[in-house]
mmCIF file of C-alpha atoms in Angstrom:
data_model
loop_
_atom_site.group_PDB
_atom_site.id
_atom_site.type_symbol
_atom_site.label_atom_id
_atom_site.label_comp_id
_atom_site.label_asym_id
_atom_site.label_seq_id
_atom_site.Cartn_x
_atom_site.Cartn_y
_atom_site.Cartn_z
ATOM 1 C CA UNK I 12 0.000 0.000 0.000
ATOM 2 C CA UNK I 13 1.386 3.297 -0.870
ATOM 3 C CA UNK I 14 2.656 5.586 1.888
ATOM 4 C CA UNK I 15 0.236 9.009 2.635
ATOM 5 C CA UNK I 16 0.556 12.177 1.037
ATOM 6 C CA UNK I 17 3.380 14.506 2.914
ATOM 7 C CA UNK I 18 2.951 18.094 4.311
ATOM 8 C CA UNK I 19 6.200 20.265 4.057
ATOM 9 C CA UNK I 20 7.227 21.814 7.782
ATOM 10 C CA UNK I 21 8.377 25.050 7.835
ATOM 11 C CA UNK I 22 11.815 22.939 9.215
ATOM 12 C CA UNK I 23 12.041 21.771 5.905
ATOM 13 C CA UNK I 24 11.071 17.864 6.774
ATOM 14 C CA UNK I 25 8.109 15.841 4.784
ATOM 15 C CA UNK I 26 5.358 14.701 7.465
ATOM 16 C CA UNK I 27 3.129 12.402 6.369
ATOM 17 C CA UNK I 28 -1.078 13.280 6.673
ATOM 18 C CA UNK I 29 -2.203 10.984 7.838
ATOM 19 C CA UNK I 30 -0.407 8.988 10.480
ATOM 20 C CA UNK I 31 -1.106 6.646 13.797
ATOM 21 C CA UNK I 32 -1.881 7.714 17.111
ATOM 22 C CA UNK I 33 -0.569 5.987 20.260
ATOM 23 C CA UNK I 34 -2.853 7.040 23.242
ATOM 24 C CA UNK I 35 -4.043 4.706 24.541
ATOM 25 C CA UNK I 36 -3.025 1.493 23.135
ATOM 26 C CA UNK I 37 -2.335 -0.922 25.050
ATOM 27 C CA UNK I 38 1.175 -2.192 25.846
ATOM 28 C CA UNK I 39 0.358 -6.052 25.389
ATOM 29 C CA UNK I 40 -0.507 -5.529 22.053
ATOM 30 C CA UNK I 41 1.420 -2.356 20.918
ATOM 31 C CA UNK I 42 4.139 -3.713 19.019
ATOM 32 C CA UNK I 43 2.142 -5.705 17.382
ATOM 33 C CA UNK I 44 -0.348 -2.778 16.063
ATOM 34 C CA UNK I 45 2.796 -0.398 15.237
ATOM 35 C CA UNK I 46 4.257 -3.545 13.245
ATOM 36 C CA UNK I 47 0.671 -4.330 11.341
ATOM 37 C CA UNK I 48 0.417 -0.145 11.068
ATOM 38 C CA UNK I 49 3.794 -0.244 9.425
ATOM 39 C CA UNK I 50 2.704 -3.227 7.264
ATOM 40 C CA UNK I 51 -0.105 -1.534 6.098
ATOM 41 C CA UNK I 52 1.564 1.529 5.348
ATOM 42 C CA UNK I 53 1.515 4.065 8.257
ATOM 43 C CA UNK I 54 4.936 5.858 8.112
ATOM 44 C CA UNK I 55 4.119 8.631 10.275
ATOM 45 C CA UNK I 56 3.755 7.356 14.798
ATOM 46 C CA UNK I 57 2.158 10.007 17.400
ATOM 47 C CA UNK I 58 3.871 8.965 20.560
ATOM 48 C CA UNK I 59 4.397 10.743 24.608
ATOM 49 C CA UNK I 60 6.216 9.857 27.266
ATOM 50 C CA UNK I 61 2.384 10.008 29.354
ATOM 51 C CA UNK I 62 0.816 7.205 26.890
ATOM 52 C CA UNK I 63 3.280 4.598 28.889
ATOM 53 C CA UNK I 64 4.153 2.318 25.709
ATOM 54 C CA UNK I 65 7.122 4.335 24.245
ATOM 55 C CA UNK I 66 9.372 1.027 24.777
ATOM 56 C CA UNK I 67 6.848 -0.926 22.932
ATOM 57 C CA UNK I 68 6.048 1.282 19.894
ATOM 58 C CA UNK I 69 10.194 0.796 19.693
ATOM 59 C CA UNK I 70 9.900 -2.482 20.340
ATOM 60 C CA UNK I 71 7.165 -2.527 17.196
ATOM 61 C CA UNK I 72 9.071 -0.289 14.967
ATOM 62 C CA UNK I 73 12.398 -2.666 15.371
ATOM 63 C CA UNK I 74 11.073 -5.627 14.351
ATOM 64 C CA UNK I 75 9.612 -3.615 11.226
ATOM 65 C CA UNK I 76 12.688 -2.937 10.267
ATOM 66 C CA UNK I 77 14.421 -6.073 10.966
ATOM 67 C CA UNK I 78 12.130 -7.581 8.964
ATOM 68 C CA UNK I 79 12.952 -4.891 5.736
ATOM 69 C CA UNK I 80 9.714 -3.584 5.652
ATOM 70 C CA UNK I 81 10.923 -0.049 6.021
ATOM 71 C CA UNK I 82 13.550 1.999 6.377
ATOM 72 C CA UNK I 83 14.119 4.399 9.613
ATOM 73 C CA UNK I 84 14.515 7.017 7.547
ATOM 74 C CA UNK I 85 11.448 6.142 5.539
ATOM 75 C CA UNK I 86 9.623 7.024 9.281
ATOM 76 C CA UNK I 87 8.648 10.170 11.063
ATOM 77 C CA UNK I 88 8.428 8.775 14.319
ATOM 78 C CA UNK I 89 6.719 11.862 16.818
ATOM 79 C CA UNK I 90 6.911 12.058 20.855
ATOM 80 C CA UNK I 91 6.327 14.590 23.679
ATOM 81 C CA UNK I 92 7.779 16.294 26.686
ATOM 82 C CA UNK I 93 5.659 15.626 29.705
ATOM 83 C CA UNK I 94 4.661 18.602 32.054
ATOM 84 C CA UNK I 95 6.882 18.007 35.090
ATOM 85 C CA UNK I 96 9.929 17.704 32.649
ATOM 86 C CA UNK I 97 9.344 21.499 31.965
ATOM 87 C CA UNK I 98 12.681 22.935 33.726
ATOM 88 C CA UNK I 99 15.218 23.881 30.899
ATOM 89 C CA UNK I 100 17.832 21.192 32.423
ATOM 90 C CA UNK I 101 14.960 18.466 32.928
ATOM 91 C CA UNK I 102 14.389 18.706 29.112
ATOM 92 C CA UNK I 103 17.673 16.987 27.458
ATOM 93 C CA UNK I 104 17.778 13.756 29.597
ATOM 94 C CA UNK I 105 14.518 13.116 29.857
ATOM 95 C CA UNK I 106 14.286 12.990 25.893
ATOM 96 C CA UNK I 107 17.266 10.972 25.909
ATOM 97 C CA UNK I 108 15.555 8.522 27.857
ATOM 98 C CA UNK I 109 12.310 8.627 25.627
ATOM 99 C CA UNK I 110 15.162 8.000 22.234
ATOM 100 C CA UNK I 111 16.559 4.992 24.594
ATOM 101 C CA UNK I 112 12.867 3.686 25.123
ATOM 102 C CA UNK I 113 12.223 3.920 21.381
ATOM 103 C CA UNK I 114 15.866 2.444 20.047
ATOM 104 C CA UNK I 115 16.354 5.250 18.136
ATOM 105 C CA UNK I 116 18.444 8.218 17.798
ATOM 106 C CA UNK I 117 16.307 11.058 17.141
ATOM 107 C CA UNK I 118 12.651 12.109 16.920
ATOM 108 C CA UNK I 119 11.606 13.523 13.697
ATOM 109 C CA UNK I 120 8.999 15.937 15.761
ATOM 110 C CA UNK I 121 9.644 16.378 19.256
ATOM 111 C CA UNK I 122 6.482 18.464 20.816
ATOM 112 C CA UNK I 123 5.533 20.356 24.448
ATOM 113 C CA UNK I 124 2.770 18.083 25.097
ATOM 114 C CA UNK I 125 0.796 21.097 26.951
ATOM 115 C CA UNK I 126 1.664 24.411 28.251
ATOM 116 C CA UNK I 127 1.644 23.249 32.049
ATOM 117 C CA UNK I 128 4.455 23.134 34.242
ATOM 118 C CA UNK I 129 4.264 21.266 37.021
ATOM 119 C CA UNK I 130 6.945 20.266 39.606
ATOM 120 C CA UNK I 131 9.379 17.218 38.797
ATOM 121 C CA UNK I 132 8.967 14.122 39.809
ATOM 122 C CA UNK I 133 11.771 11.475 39.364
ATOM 123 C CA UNK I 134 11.453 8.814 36.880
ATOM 124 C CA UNK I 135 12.571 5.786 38.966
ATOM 125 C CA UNK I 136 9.860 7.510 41.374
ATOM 126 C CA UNK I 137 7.177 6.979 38.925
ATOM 127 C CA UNK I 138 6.996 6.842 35.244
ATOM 128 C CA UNK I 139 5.190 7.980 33.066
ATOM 129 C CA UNK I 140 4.263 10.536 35.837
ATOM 130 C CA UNK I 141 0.757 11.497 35.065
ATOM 131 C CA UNK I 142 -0.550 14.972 36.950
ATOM 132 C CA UNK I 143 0.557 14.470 40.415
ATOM 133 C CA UNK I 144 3.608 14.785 42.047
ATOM 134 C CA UNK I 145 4.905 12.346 44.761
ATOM 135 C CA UNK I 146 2.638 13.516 47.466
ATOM 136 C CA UNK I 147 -0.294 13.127 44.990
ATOM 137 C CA UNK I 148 -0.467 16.588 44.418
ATOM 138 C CA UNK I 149 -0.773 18.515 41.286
ATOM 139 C CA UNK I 150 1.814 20.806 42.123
ATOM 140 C CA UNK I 151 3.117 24.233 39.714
ATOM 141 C CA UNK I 152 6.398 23.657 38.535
ATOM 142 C CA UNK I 153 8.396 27.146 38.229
ATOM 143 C CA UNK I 154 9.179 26.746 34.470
ATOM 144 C CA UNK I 155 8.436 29.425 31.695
ATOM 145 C CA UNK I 156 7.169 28.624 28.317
ATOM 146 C CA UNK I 157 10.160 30.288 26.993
ATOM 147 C CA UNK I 158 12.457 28.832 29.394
ATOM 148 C CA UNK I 159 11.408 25.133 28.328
ATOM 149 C CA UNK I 160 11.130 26.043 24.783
ATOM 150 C CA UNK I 161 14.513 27.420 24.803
ATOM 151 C CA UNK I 162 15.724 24.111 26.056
ATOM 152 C CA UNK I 163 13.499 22.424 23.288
ATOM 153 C CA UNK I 164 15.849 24.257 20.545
ATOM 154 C CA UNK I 165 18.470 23.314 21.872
ATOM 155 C CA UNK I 166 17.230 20.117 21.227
ATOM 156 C CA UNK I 167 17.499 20.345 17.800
ATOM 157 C CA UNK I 168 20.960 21.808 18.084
ATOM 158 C CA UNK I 169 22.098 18.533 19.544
ATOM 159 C CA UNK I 170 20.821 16.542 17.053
ATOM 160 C CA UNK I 171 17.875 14.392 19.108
ATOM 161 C CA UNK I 172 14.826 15.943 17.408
ATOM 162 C CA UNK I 173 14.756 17.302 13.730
ATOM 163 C CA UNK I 174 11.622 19.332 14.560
ATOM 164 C CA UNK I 175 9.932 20.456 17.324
ATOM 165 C CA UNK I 176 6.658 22.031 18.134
ATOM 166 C CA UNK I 177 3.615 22.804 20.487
ATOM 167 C CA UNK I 178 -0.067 20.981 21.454
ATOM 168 C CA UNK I 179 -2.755 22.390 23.203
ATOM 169 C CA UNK I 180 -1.524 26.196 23.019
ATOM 170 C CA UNK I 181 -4.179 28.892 22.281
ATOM 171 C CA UNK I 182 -3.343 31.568 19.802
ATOM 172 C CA UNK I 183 -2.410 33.961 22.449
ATOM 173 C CA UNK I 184 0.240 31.698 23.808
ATOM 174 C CA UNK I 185 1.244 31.108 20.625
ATOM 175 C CA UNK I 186 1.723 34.953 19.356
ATOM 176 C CA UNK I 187 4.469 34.898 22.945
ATOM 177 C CA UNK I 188 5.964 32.253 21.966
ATOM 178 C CA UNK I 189 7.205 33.111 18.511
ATOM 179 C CA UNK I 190 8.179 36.530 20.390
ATOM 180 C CA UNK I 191 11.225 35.099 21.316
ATOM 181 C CA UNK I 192 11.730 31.338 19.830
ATOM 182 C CA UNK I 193 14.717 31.291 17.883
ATOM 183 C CA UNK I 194 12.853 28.370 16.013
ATOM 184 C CA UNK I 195 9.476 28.467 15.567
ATOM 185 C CA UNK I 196 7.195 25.597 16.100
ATOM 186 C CA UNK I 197 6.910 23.245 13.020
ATOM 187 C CA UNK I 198 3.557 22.218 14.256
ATOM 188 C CA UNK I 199 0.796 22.856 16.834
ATOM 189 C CA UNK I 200 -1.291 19.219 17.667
ATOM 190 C CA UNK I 201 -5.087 20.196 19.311
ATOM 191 C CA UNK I 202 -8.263 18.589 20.226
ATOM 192 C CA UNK I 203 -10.273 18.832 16.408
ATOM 193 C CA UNK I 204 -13.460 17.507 15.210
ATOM 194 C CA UNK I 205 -16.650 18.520 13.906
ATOM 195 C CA UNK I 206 -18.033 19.590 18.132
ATOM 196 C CA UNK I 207 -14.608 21.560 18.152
ATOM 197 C CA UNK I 208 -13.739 23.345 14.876
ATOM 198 C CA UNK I 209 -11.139 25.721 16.107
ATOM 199 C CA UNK I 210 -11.051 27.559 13.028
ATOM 200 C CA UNK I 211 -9.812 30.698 14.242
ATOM 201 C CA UNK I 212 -6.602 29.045 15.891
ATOM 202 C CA UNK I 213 -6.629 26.872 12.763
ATOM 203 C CA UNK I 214 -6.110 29.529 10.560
ATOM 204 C CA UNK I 215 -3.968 31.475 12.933
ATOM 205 C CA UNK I 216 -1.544 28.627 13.141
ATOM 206 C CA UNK I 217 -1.651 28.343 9.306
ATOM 207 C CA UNK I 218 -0.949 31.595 8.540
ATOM 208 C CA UNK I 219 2.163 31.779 10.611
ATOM 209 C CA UNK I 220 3.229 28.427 8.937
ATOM 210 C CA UNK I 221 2.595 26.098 11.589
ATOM 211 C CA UNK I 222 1.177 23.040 10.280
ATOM 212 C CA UNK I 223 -2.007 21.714 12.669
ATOM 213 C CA UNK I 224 -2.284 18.194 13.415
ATOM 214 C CA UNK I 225 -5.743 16.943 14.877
ATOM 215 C CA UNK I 226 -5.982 14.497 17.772
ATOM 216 C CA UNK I 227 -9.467 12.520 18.992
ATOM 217 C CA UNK I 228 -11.107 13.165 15.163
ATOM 218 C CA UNK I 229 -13.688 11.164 16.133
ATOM 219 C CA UNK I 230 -14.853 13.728 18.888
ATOM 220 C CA UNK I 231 -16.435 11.794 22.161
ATOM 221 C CA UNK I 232 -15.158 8.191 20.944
ATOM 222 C CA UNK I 233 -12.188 8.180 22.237
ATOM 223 C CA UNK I 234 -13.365 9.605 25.589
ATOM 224 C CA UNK I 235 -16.436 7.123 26.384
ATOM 225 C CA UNK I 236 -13.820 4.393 27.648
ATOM 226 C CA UNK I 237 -12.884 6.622 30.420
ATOM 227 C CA UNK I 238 -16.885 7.007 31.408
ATOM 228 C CA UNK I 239 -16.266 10.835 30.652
ATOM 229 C CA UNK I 240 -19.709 12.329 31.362
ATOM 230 C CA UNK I 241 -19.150 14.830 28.301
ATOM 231 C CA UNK I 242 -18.888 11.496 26.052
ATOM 232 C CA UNK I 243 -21.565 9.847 26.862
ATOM 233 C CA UNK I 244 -23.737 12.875 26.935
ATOM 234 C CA UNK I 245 -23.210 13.896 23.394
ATOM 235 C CA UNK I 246 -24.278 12.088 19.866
ATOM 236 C CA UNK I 247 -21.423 10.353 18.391
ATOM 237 C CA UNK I 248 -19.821 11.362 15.223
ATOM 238 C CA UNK I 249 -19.545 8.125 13.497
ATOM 239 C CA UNK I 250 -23.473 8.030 14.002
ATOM 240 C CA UNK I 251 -24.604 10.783 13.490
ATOM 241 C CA UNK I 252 -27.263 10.898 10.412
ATOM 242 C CA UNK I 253 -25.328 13.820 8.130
ATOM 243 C CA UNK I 254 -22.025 12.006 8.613
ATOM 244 C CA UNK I 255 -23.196 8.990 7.606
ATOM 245 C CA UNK I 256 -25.394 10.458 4.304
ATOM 246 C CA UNK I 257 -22.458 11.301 3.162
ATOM 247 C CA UNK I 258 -20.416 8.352 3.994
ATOM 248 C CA UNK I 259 -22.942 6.382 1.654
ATOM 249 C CA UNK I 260 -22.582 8.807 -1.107
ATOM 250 C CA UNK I 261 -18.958 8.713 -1.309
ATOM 251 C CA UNK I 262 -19.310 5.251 -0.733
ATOM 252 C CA UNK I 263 -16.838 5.822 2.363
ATOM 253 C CA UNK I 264 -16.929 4.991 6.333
ATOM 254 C CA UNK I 265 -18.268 7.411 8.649
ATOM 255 C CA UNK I 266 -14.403 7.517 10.034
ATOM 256 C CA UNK I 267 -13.182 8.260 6.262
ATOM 257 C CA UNK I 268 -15.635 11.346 5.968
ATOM 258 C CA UNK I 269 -15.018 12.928 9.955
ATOM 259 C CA UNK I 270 -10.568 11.745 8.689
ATOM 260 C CA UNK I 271 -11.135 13.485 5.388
ATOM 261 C CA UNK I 272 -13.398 17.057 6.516
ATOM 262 C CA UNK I 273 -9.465 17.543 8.678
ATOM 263 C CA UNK I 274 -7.430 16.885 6.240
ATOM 264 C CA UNK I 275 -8.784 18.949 3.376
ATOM 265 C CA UNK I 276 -8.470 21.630 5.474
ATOM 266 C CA UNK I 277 -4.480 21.052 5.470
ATOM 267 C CA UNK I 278 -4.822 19.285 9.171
ATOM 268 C CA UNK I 279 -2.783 16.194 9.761
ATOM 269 C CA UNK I 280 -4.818 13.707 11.352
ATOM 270 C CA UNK I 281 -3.637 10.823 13.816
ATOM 271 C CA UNK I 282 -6.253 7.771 13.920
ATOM 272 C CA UNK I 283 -5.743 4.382 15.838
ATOM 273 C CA UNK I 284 -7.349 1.225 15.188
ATOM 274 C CA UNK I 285 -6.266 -2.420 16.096
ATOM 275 C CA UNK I 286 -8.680 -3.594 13.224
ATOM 276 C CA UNK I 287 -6.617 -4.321 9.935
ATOM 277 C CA UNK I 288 -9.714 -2.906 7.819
ATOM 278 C CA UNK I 289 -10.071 -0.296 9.367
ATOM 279 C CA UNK I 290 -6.140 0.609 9.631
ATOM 280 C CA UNK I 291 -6.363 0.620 5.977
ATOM 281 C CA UNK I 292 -9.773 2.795 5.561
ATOM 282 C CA UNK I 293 -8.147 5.425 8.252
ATOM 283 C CA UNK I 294 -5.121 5.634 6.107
ATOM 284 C CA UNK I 295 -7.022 5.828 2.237
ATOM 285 C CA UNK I 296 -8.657 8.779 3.369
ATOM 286 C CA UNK I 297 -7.253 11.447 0.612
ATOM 287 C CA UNK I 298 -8.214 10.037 -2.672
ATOM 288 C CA UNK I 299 -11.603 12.112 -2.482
ATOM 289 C CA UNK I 300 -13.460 15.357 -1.759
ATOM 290 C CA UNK I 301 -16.196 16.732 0.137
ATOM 291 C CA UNK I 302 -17.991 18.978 -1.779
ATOM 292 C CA UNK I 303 -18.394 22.602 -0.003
ATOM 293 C CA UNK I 304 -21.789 22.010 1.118
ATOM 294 C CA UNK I 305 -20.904 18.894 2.515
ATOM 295 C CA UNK I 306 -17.732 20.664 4.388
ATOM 296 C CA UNK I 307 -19.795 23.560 5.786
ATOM 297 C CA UNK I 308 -22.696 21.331 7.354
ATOM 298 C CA UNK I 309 -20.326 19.295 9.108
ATOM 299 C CA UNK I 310 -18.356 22.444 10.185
ATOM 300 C CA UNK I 311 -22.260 23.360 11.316
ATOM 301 C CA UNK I 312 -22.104 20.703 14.486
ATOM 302 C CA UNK I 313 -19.544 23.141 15.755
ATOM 303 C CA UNK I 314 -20.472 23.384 19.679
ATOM 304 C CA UNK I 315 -17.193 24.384 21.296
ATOM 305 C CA UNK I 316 -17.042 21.161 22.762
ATOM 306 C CA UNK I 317 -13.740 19.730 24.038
ATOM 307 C CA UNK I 318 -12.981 16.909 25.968
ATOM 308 C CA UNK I 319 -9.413 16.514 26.566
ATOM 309 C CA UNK I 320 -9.380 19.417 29.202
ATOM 310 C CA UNK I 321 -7.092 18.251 32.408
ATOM 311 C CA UNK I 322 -10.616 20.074 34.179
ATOM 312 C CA UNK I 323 -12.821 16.907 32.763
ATOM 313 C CA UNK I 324 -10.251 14.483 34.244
ATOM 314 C CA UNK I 325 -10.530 16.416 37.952
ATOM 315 C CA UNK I 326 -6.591 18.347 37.426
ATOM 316 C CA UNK I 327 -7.472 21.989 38.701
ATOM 317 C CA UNK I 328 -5.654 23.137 35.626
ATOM 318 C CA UNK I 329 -7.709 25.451 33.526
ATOM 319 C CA UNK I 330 -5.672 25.937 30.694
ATOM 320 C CA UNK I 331 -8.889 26.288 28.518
ATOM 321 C CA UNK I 332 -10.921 29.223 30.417
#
């Protein structure tokens, strides 16, 4: 199966758009669905040190390559710096570790998972770390955007990440950071789907040659698992009547359509799916188009909705108000 069409970064590297996401798989069966993703032609692997299976995505990725059915180079293999690893001297060794837990000797897109810092706790404390410290606390850390992004350049300087950028930043943040960033952020990766359109951040982002990558495209699916009340309160996407007209006239999945309304707005998308059908549909999503009445009455379930807010999961963090 042919690899996915590429987006240029403004660091000069190909990403592809469409690629895999890692949250939440599971780490008894990760290597095998980053092996079978690989096999089927995803190039492009969303990882963080907070999904806990960074050793097993390696692990996954390895054997791929043992096995000559790509090249590491032929990957774009993505990860993130947790928020109590904010600190400028924190930032180096802990993504040294995250390269040792993946095998591999640089990250093609190294991102600031979310613009929180919060205080340090050890990894042979606890690891991933998660929100709380070691008092089960969730504890400010003293760390500056600017004083971890600094670190995050030099990053690049040293070789371990070819790119780096941001997730969950609003536009405000954003205009700061590029204040002073000797680098500016290749990409910004946010909550997107039809509930949350974002399209002013979107198209801020754009504009100033960021590229946008979309996480949880399927809007409350990936959140009913975790009995979110905000999930199971609201209609899901992949059933929802309009979505599913037009599936049938395309002659496409539900998933395709909701994969498809992101990425022909230039927005990188990052699917998961343990089901080899439906690894394949997620990743043939670019070989049609929505018409422009199709893409503004999906764009019409707009509701400001988001889900992945550390508020929803009971963090008094809100990053969001």
């Amino acid at each position: 199966m042919p690899s996915p069409a590429t987006v240029k970064l403004n660091s000069g590297y190909e990403m592809p758009l469409v690629g895999f996401g890692l949250w939440k798989v599971d780490n008894d069966t990760c290597a095998d669905q980053v092996y079978n993703a690989i096999k089927a032609g995803y190039r492009c692997f969303d990882g963080a040190c907070d999904y806990g299976n960074e050793v097993e995505s390696g692990q996954g990725v390895a054997r791929a390559i043992k096995d000559g059915l790509v090249k590491r180079e032929e990957l774009f293999l993505v990860s993130k710096l947790w928020n109590s690893f904010h600190d400028g001297p924190r930032v180096a060794p802990i993504c040294k570790k995250q390269l040792q837990d993946w095998g591999i000797d640089y990250f093609d897109l190294y991102i600031m998972h979310f613009p929180i810092s919060l205080k340090y706790v050890d990894p042979s404390v606890r690891y991933p770390p998660g929100f709380k410290d070691e008092e089960g606390n969730v504890t400010p850390g003293k760390a500056s955007i600017q004083e971890t992004w600094t670190a995050m350049e030099d990053l690049v300087a040293k070789g371990m990440a070819r790119s780096i950028g941001i997730s969950n930043f609003r536009a405000v943040l954003i205009m700061d950071l590029l204040r002073y960033a000797k680098i500016k952020p290749a990409t910004l990766q946010i909550e997107h789907h039809p509930y949350l359109v974002q399209e002013g951040l979107v198209k801020f982002a754009q504009d100033q040659g960021i590229t946008v990558t979309a996480y949880s495209s399927f809007g409350p699916q990936s959140f009913l698992e975790m009995d979110m009340k905000e999930a199971q309160d609201t209609p899901l996407l992949l059933e929802h009547p309009i979505i599913k007209m037009i599936a049938e006239k395309h002659k496409k999945t539900p998933a395709q359509v909701l994969l498809r309304w992101a990425t022909q707005r230039n927005v990188a998308v990052i699917p998961k799916s343990n089901n080899p059908g439906r690894l394949a549909q997620n990743l043939d999503v670019l070989n049609f188009d929505l018409v422009t009445g199709e893409m503004v009455a999906i764009e019409k379930f707009d509701k400001g909705l988001r889900f992945n807010d550390p508020l929803n999961y009971g963090f008094p963090i809100p990053i969001y108000v």
